[in-house]
Each structure stands twice: as C-alpha cells, then as structure tokens.
PDB file of C-alpha atoms in Angstrom:
ATOM      1  CA  MET W   1      -1.096  35.626  15.066  1.00 48.00           C
ATOM      2  CA  PRO W   2       0.312  32.209  16.174  1.00 51.00           C
ATOM      3  CA  THR W   3       0.739  29.534  13.538  1.00 57.00           C
ATOM      4  CA  ASN W   4      -0.477  25.960  13.830  1.00 61.00           C
ATOM      5  CA  LYS W   5       3.081  24.909  14.702  1.00 62.00           C
ATOM      6  CA  THR W   6       3.166  27.186  17.739  1.00 70.00           C
ATOM      7  CA  LYS W   7      -0.405  26.451  18.809  1.00 85.00           C
ATOM      8  CA  HIS W   8      -0.089  22.672  18.815  1.00 88.00           C
ATOM      9  CA  SER W   9       2.549  20.200  19.957  1.00 91.00           C
ATOM     10  CA  PHE W  10       4.512  18.010  17.534  1.00 91.00           C
ATOM     11  CA  LEU W  11       2.572  14.927  18.641  1.00 92.00           C
ATOM     12  CA  TYR W  12      -0.779  16.640  18.109  1.00 93.00           C
ATOM     13  CA  ARG W  13       0.215  17.883  14.647  1.00 92.00           C
ATOM     14  CA  ASN W  14       1.549  14.496  13.520  1.00 93.00           C
ATOM     15  CA  GLY W  15      -0.528  12.077  15.591  1.00 94.00           C
ATOM     16  CA  LEU W  16      -2.151  10.214  12.700  1.00 93.00           C
ATOM     17  CA  THR W  17       1.146   9.482  10.946  1.00 94.00           C
ATOM     18  CA  LEU W  18       2.994   8.596  14.146  1.00 96.00           C
ATOM     19  CA  PHE W  19       0.228   6.288  15.378  1.00 96.00           C
ATOM     20  CA  PHE W  20       0.103   4.243  12.196  1.00 95.00           C
ATOM     21  CA  MET W  21       3.889   4.253  11.816  1.00 96.00           C
ATOM     22  CA  ALA W  22       4.161   2.805  15.328  1.00 97.00           C
ATOM     23  CA  LEU W  23       1.585   0.141  14.455  1.00 97.00           C
ATOM     24  CA  PHE W  24       3.514  -0.633  11.266  1.00 96.00           C
ATOM     25  CA  ILE W  25       6.791  -1.109  13.141  1.00 97.00           C
ATOM     26  CA  VAL W  26       5.199  -3.285  15.841  1.00 98.00           C
ATOM     27  CA  THR W  27       3.334  -5.505  13.380  1.00 97.00           C
ATOM     28  CA  LEU W  28       6.341  -5.793  11.048  1.00 97.00           C
ATOM     29  CA  GLY W  29       8.410  -6.929  14.021  1.00 97.00           C
ATOM     30  CA  ALA W  30       5.716  -9.423  15.001  1.00 97.00           C
ATOM     31  CA  GLN W  31       5.571 -10.709  11.418  1.00 97.00           C
ATOM     32  CA  ALA W  32       9.357 -11.113  11.327  1.00 97.00           C
ATOM     33  CA  LEU W  33       9.425 -12.989  14.638  1.00 97.00           C
ATOM     34  CA  THR W  34       6.568 -15.358  13.812  1.00 97.00           C
ATOM     35  CA  GLY W  35       7.803 -15.784  10.236  1.00 96.00           C
ATOM     36  CA  TRP W  36      11.240 -16.753  11.546  1.00 97.00           C
ATOM     37  CA  LYS W  37       9.721 -19.432  13.772  1.00 96.00           C
ATOM     38  CA  GLU W  38       7.487 -20.721  10.977  1.00 95.00           C
ATOM     39  CA  ASN W  39      10.382 -20.834   8.504  1.00 93.00           C
ATOM     40  CA  ASN W  40      12.581 -22.739  10.945  1.00 94.00           C
ATOM     41  CA  GLN W  41       9.805 -25.259  11.484  1.00 92.00           C
ATOM     42  CA  GLU W  42       9.413 -25.705   7.727  1.00 89.00           C
ATOM     43  CA  MET W  43      13.170 -26.151   7.330  1.00 88.00           C
ATOM     44  CA  LYS W  44      13.214 -28.833  10.039  1.00 87.00           C
ATOM     45  CA  ASP W  45      10.269 -30.643   8.423  1.00 86.00           C
ATOM     46  CA  ILE W  46      12.073 -30.977   5.091  1.00 84.00           C
ATOM     47  CA  GLY W  47      15.496 -31.772   6.509  1.00 81.00           C
ATOM     48  CA  GLY W  48      17.038 -28.315   6.650  1.00 84.00           C
ATOM     49  CA  GLN W  49      18.742 -26.458   9.499  1.00 88.00           C
ATOM     50  CA  GLU W  50      17.356 -23.683  11.668  1.00 91.00           C
ATOM     51  CA  ILE W  51      18.795 -20.202  11.151  1.00 94.00           C
ATOM     52  CA  GLY W  52      19.172 -17.191  13.438  1.00 96.00           C
ATOM     53  CA  PHE W  53      16.735 -14.297  13.476  1.00 96.00           C
ATOM     54  CA  VAL W  54      19.111 -11.801  11.812  1.00 96.00           C
ATOM     55  CA  SER W  55      19.905 -14.297   9.046  1.00 95.00           C
ATOM     56  CA  TYR W  56      16.195 -14.856   8.520  1.00 96.00           C
ATOM     57  CA  LEU W  57      15.688 -11.171   7.656  1.00 96.00           C
ATOM     58  CA  GLY W  58      17.716 -11.724   4.477  1.00 94.00           C
ATOM     59  CA  THR W  59      15.856 -14.838   3.342  1.00 96.00           C
ATOM     60  CA  GLY W  60      13.430 -15.154   0.481  1.00 96.00           C
ATOM     61  CA  HIS W  61      10.746 -16.226   2.960  1.00 95.00           C
ATOM     62  CA  PHE W  62      10.861 -12.863   4.785  1.00 97.00           C
ATOM     63  CA  LEU W  63      11.260 -10.755   1.634  1.00 96.00           C
ATOM     64  CA  SER W  64       8.393 -12.488  -0.124  1.00 96.00           C
ATOM     65  CA  ALA W  65       5.985 -12.274   2.810  1.00 95.00           C
ATOM     66  CA  THR W  66       6.815  -8.615   3.438  1.00 96.00           C
ATOM     67  CA  PHE W  67       6.777  -7.210  -0.072  1.00 96.00           C
ATOM     68  CA  GLU W  68       3.790  -9.184  -1.339  1.00 94.00           C
ATOM     69  CA  ASN W  69       1.784  -7.099   1.127  1.00 92.00           C
ATOM     70  CA  PHE W  70       3.592  -3.838   0.379  1.00 95.00           C
ATOM     71  CA  GLN W  71       3.055  -4.066  -3.374  1.00 95.00           C
ATOM     72  CA  SER W  72      -0.676  -4.666  -3.060  1.00 94.00           C
ATOM     73  CA  GLU W  73      -1.041  -1.658  -0.749  1.00 94.00           C
ATOM     74  CA  PHE W  74       0.855   0.636  -3.094  1.00 96.00           C
ATOM     75  CA  LEU W  75      -1.128  -0.662  -6.065  1.00 95.00           C
ATOM     76  CA  GLN W  76      -4.368   0.008  -4.196  1.00 94.00           C
ATOM     77  CA  MET W  77      -3.447   3.549  -3.220  1.00 94.00           C
ATOM     78  CA  GLY W  78      -1.980   4.427  -6.627  1.00 94.00           C
ATOM     79  CA  MET W  79      -5.043   3.222  -8.499  1.00 93.00           C
ATOM     80  CA  TYR W  80      -7.344   4.928  -6.003  1.00 94.00           C
ATOM     81  CA  VAL W  81      -5.558   8.259  -6.425  1.00 93.00           C
ATOM     82  CA  LEU W  82      -5.656   8.031 -10.226  1.00 93.00           C
ATOM     83  CA  LEU W  83      -9.189   6.691 -10.668  1.00 92.00           C
ATOM     84  CA  THR W  84     -10.780   9.250  -8.359  1.00 91.00           C
ATOM     85  CA  VAL W  85      -9.632  11.898 -10.855  1.00 92.00           C
ATOM     86  CA  SER W  86     -12.224  10.838 -13.414  1.00 91.00           C
ATOM     87  CA  LEU W  87     -14.562   8.226 -11.899  1.00 92.00           C
ATOM     88  CA  ARG W  88     -17.481   9.088  -9.631  1.00 93.00           C
ATOM     89  CA  GLN W  89     -19.773   7.324  -7.138  1.00 93.00           C
ATOM     90  CA  ILE W  90     -22.961   9.145  -6.323  1.00 93.00           C
ATOM     91  CA  GLY W  91     -23.439   9.566  -2.585  1.00 93.00           C
ATOM     92  CA  SER W  92     -19.929   8.451  -1.615  1.00 93.00           C
ATOM     93  CA  ALA W  93     -17.773  10.570   0.680  1.00 89.00           C
ATOM     94  CA  GLU W  94     -14.788   9.314  -1.343  1.00 91.00           C
ATOM     95  CA  SER W  95     -15.982  10.735  -4.666  1.00 92.00           C
ATOM     96  CA  LYS W  96     -15.756  14.169  -6.187  1.00 89.00           C
ATOM     97  CA  SER W  97     -18.991  15.980  -7.004  1.00 88.00           C
ATOM     98  CA  LEU W  98     -20.850  14.737 -10.063  1.00 89.00           C
ATOM     99  CA  ASP W  99     -21.338  18.235 -11.487  1.00 86.00           C
ATOM    100  CA  GLU W 100     -19.372  20.930  -9.681  1.00 84.00           C
ATOM    101  CA  GLU W 101     -15.717  21.756 -10.232  1.00 85.00           C
ATOM    102  CA  GLU W 102     -13.632  21.145  -7.120  1.00 84.00           C
ATOM    103  CA  ASP W 103     -10.489  22.805  -5.809  1.00 82.00           C
ATOM    104  CA  VAL W 104      -8.328  19.832  -6.827  1.00 86.00           C
ATOM    105  CA  ASP W 105      -9.347  20.337 -10.485  1.00 84.00           C
ATOM    106  CA  LYS W 106      -8.297  23.987 -10.657  1.00 87.00           C
ATOM    107  CA  GLU W 107      -5.049  24.994 -12.316  1.00 88.00           C
ATOM    108  CA  PRO W 108      -2.350  25.676  -9.690  1.00 87.00           C
ATOM    109  CA  GLN W 109      -1.529  29.338  -9.144  1.00 87.00           C
ATOM    110  CA  PRO W 110       1.818  30.572  -7.796  1.00 89.00           C
ATOM    111  CA  ALA W 111       1.521  32.264  -4.427  1.00 87.00           C
ATOM    112  CA  PRO W 112       3.963  33.165  -1.631  1.00 89.00           C
ATOM    113  CA  ASP W 113       3.054  30.056   0.372  1.00 89.00           C
ATOM    114  CA  ALA W 114       2.707  27.709  -2.628  1.00 89.00           C
ATOM    115  CA  PRO W 115       5.092  24.715  -2.933  1.00 92.00           C
ATOM    116  CA  GLY W 116       8.335  25.392  -4.812  1.00 90.00           C
ATOM    117  CA  PRO W 117       7.379  23.457  -7.984  1.00 92.00           C
ATOM    118  CA  VAL W 118       4.228  25.572  -8.365  1.00 90.00           C
ATOM    119  CA  LYS W 119       6.345  28.729  -8.368  1.00 87.00           C
ATOM    120  CA  LYS W 120       8.787  27.238 -10.891  1.00 88.00           C
ATOM    121  CA  GLY W 121       6.110  26.077 -13.341  1.00 89.00           C
ATOM    122  CA  GLY W 122       6.831  24.216 -16.595  1.00 90.00           C
ATOM    123  CA  PHE W 123       7.946  20.581 -16.517  1.00 92.00           C
ATOM    124  CA  ILE W 124       8.679  20.693 -12.785  1.00 93.00           C
ATOM    125  CA  LEU W 125       5.081  21.722 -12.092  1.00 91.00           C
ATOM    126  CA  LYS W 126       3.738  19.038 -14.451  1.00 93.00           C
ATOM    127  CA  LEU W 127       5.766  16.415 -12.633  1.00 94.00           C
ATOM    128  CA  TYR W 128       4.708  17.719  -9.232  1.00 93.00           C
ATOM    129  CA  SER W 129       1.049  17.757 -10.311  1.00 94.00           C
ATOM    130  CA  ASN W 130       1.263  13.970 -10.726  1.00 93.00           C
ATOM    131  CA  SER W 131       3.855  13.241  -8.043  1.00 95.00           C
ATOM    132  CA  LEU W 132       1.508  11.350  -5.702  1.00 95.00           C
ATOM    133  CA  SER W 133       0.456   8.737  -8.258  1.00 95.00           C
ATOM    134  CA  LEU W 134       4.020   8.518  -9.634  1.00 96.00           C
ATOM    135  CA  CYS W 135       5.384   7.873  -6.151  1.00 96.00           C
ATOM    136  CA  PHE W 136       2.883   5.072  -5.556  1.00 96.00           C
ATOM    137  CA  LEU W 137       3.714   3.590  -8.986  1.00 96.00           C
ATOM    138  CA  ILE W 138       7.453   3.537  -8.222  1.00 97.00           C
ATOM    139  CA  LEU W 139       6.873   2.045  -4.772  1.00 97.00           C
ATOM    140  CA  PHE W 140       4.586  -0.588  -6.294  1.00 97.00           C
ATOM    141  CA  LEU W 141       7.142  -1.594  -8.942  1.00 97.00           C
ATOM    142  CA  ILE W 142       9.957  -1.820  -6.381  1.00 97.00           C
ATOM    143  CA  SER W 143       7.802  -3.872  -3.995  1.00 97.00           C
ATOM    144  CA  TRP W 144       6.553  -6.121  -6.809  1.00 97.00           C
ATOM    145  CA  ALA W 145      10.133  -6.819  -7.904  1.00 97.00           C
ATOM    146  CA  LEU W 146      11.277  -7.570  -4.336  1.00 97.00           C
ATOM    147  CA  HIS W 147       8.275  -9.831  -3.778  1.00 97.00           C
ATOM    148  CA  LEU W 148       9.124 -11.711  -6.971  1.00 97.00           C
ATOM    149  CA  TYR W 149      12.782 -12.012  -5.991  1.00 97.00           C
ATOM    150  CA  GLY W 150      11.978 -13.171  -2.460  1.00 97.00           C
ATOM    151  CA  SER W 151       9.389 -15.695  -3.607  1.00 96.00           C
ATOM    152  CA  TRP W 152      11.798 -17.084  -6.218  1.00 97.00           C
ATOM    153  CA  VAL W 153      14.657 -17.426  -3.707  1.00 96.00           C
ATOM    154  CA  ASP W 154      12.362 -19.088  -1.162  1.00 94.00           C
ATOM    155  CA  HIS W 155      11.054 -21.462  -3.822  1.00 94.00           C
ATOM    156  CA  ASN W 156      14.573 -22.489  -4.834  1.00 94.00           C
ATOM    157  CA  ASP W 157      15.615 -22.953  -1.187  1.00 91.00           C
ATOM    158  CA  HIS W 158      12.808 -25.493  -0.849  1.00 90.00           C
ATOM    159  CA  GLN W 159      13.754 -27.117  -4.171  1.00 91.00           C
ATOM    160  CA  LEU W 160      17.338 -27.530  -2.972  1.00 89.00           C
ATOM    161  CA  LEU W 161      16.336 -29.130   0.324  1.00 88.00           C
ATOM    162  CA  MET W 162      14.018 -31.532  -1.488  1.00 88.00           C
ATOM    163  CA  HIS W 163      16.829 -32.454  -3.926  1.00 88.00           C
ATOM    164  CA  LYS W 164      14.974 -30.978  -6.885  1.00 91.00           C
ATOM    165  CA  PRO W 165      16.476 -28.772  -9.614  1.00 93.00           C
ATOM    166  CA  GLN W 166      16.345 -25.030  -9.042  1.00 94.00           C
ATOM    167  CA  ASP W 167      14.195 -22.940 -11.379  1.00 95.00           C
ATOM    168  CA  SER W 168      15.258 -19.888 -13.319  1.00 95.00           C
ATOM    169  CA  LEU W 169      13.406 -16.661 -12.661  1.00 96.00           C
ATOM    170  CA  ALA W 170      11.726 -16.907 -16.064  1.00 96.00           C
ATOM    171  CA  LYS W 171      10.500 -20.442 -15.360  1.00 96.00           C
ATOM    172  CA  PHE W 172       9.329 -19.462 -11.879  1.00 96.00           C
ATOM    173  CA  LEU W 173       7.175 -16.721 -13.413  1.00 95.00           C
ATOM    174  CA  THR W 174       5.259 -19.358 -15.383  1.00 94.00           C
ATOM    175  CA  GLU W 175       4.352 -21.289 -12.238  1.00 92.00           C
ATOM    176  CA  PRO W 176       1.301 -20.508 -10.072  1.00 94.00           C
ATOM    177  CA  THR W 177       3.025 -19.853  -6.710  1.00 92.00           C
ATOM    178  CA  PHE W 178       4.028 -16.232  -7.270  1.00 94.00           C
ATOM    179  CA  TRP W 179       0.775 -15.291  -8.994  1.00 95.00           C
ATOM    180  CA  PHE W 180      -1.319 -16.949  -6.287  1.00 94.00           C
ATOM    181  CA  GLU W 181       0.505 -14.857  -3.671  1.00 93.00           C
ATOM    182  CA  THR W 182      -0.007 -11.754  -5.808  1.00 95.00           C
ATOM    183  CA  PHE W 183      -3.689 -12.099  -6.647  1.00 95.00           C
ATOM    184  CA  GLN W 184      -4.746 -13.104  -3.128  1.00 92.00           C
ATOM    185  CA  ASN W 185      -3.430  -9.733  -1.958  1.00 92.00           C
ATOM    186  CA  TRP W 186      -4.717  -7.662  -4.863  1.00 94.00           C
ATOM    187  CA  GLN W 187      -8.288  -8.882  -4.517  1.00 94.00           C
ATOM    188  CA  SER W 188      -8.381  -7.975  -0.827  1.00 92.00           C
ATOM    189  CA  GLU W 189      -7.169  -4.437  -1.593  1.00 93.00           C
ATOM    190  CA  PHE W 190      -9.798  -3.938  -4.293  1.00 93.00           C
ATOM    191  CA  LEU W 191     -12.466  -5.167  -1.879  1.00 93.00           C
ATOM    192  CA  SER W 192     -11.345  -2.626   0.719  1.00 93.00           C
ATOM    193  CA  ILE W 193     -11.687   0.187  -1.842  1.00 93.00           C
ATOM    194  CA  VAL W 194     -15.174  -0.958  -2.788  1.00 93.00           C
ATOM    195  CA  SER W 195     -16.061  -1.064   0.906  1.00 93.00           C
ATOM    196  CA  ILE W 196     -14.945   2.472   1.752  1.00 92.00           C
ATOM    197  CA  VAL W 197     -16.438   3.936  -1.438  1.00 92.00           C
ATOM    198  CA  PHE W 198     -19.828   2.243  -1.074  1.00 93.00           C
ATOM    199  CA  LEU W 199     -20.300   2.180   2.705  1.00 92.00           C
ATOM    200  CA  THR W 200     -19.703   5.923   3.036  1.00 92.00           C
ATOM    201  CA  ILE W 201     -22.899   6.458   1.035  1.00 92.00           C
ATOM    202  CA  TYR W 202     -25.099   5.154   3.857  1.00 92.00           C
ATOM    203  CA  LEU W 203     -22.925   4.912   6.985  1.00 91.00           C
ATOM    204  CA  ARG W 204     -21.320   7.690   9.051  1.00 91.00           C
ATOM    205  CA  GLN W 205     -18.587   8.215  11.610  1.00 92.00           C
ATOM    206  CA  LYS W 206     -18.941  11.472  13.491  1.00 90.00           C
ATOM    207  CA  GLY W 207     -15.703  13.439  13.531  1.00 91.00           C
ATOM    208  CA  SER W 208     -13.919  11.448  10.798  1.00 91.00           C
ATOM    209  CA  SER W 209     -12.584  13.207   7.706  1.00 87.00           C
ATOM    210  CA  GLU W 210     -13.428  10.043   5.768  1.00 89.00           C
ATOM    211  CA  SER W 211     -17.154  10.338   6.515  1.00 91.00           C
ATOM    212  CA  LYS W 212     -19.866  12.733   5.414  1.00 89.00           C
ATOM    213  CA  PRO W 213     -21.563  14.752   8.174  1.00 88.00           C
ATOM    214  CA  VAL W 214     -23.949  12.545  10.154  1.00 92.00           C
ATOM    215  CA  ASP W 215     -26.977  14.545   8.977  1.00 89.00           C
ATOM    216  CA  ALA W 216     -25.945  14.611   5.282  1.00 89.00           C
ATOM    217  CA  PRO W 217     -28.372  13.052   2.783  1.00 91.00           C
ATOM    218  CA  HIS W 218     -27.376   9.633   1.443  1.00 91.00           C
ATOM    219  CA  MET W 219     -27.101  10.923  -2.124  1.00 89.00           C
ATOM    220  CA  LYS W 220     -24.863  13.882  -1.199  1.00 88.00           C
ATOM    221  CA  THR W 221     -21.607  13.175  -3.016  1.00 91.00           C
ATOM    222  CA  GLY W 222     -18.264  14.075  -1.448  1.00 86.00           C
ATOM    223  CA  LYS W 223     -17.403  15.219   2.029  1.00 79.00           C
TER     224      LYS W 223
END
C-alpha cells in the first residue's frame, strides 16, 4: 500500500509550512529594506550619517524591530500551548472537550512507529512530552534578550548623536521605551488568541482544520 510520501508530492505534503515560510522571508526582507530607509532618514534628521544596507542589518534599530515581534509571537504560542492543557472554552474549536478525555491526554505508549523518545521512556520521554512548550519558551527568551539588546543599542546610538550620555543596560530597563515596545506587541498577540478562541464558537470556515464543521452546533466544543 503506498504511503503518503509516495502518493503526494513534496510541495503538497509541506504546502502550509512552505507558503508561510515564503511569506515570512518576503516580509522580513521588506521590513529590512523599509527599516533601513527609515533609519537613514532618522540619522540624517539628528545629524548622523547614512549607512549601507548590509551594515544596517547589524544595527540596534533592525534587531529591536525584528525581535520585538518574534518574542511576542513565541510568547503567544507558548502560552496558548500550555493553557489549552487545562483551560476550556465551551463551544470553541480551539478548546478540548469539557468532559471527555482526549487523545492528547492519554499516556504515550511505545509502538513501532512511535517517536524515539516514546520508545526510550524515562526522563527523555518526560522532556519530549513537554518539548513544544519548552521550545517556545527558549525561543521567547532568546528573542526577548535580542529585542532588549537591540533596543538598548539603538537608544544609545541616538543618545550619542544628540550629545547625551549613554545609558547602561540596567538604567535602560527602568525607562519606558523598551517596555512600551514590549507591551504593544504582547497585547496584540493576546487579542488574536481571544479572537480565534471566541470567534470559532459562532463562525465557520468550510475545509479549515481550525474551524468546526459548518453544521456543528454553536456549543459543540472542540473540532
């Protein structure tokens, strides 16, 4: 009997990932290009010099703008993965059932086609059982740190051009700039979670794995 790999092409099997990865690369490039132009304009306005595009990619301006978005996305996904373990929303396609045990709650059983950590068991299995949320946590912490570093460097570049003293990282953390950048991204991510959780109670999209069947009752919980 043919497997999925032989029945379908590589593009068909990986279309969702490849499509959004392509969008990510295009939009990141567009952000870098427009950010470079904006940064050069800012530098000119405060008496600085324009820099080349490649040099711009190593500036605090680019690092801050890029990773302030990354960290909020990873925070959103990590919290979503963890909180859907125990919290429920009646009627939502994004929630587990209110009463019934689901496959994701069952203890993993070793089988010939099970992932390696399941066959090994013990600590490796425990780690693997929480690997998705741990991965998002690590990515969030790395992105948060790079956002902080980039924002601090960009802040001090502006301080230098305006003939003001540069701030230490500790002092910068007490100022509102970094936290304003952080919270304006976090709140938008939390709103998007509320939207997908609540709107899937009453609205449908035929054919989407993120929607309940079109004819499902509003109060049916889960997909």
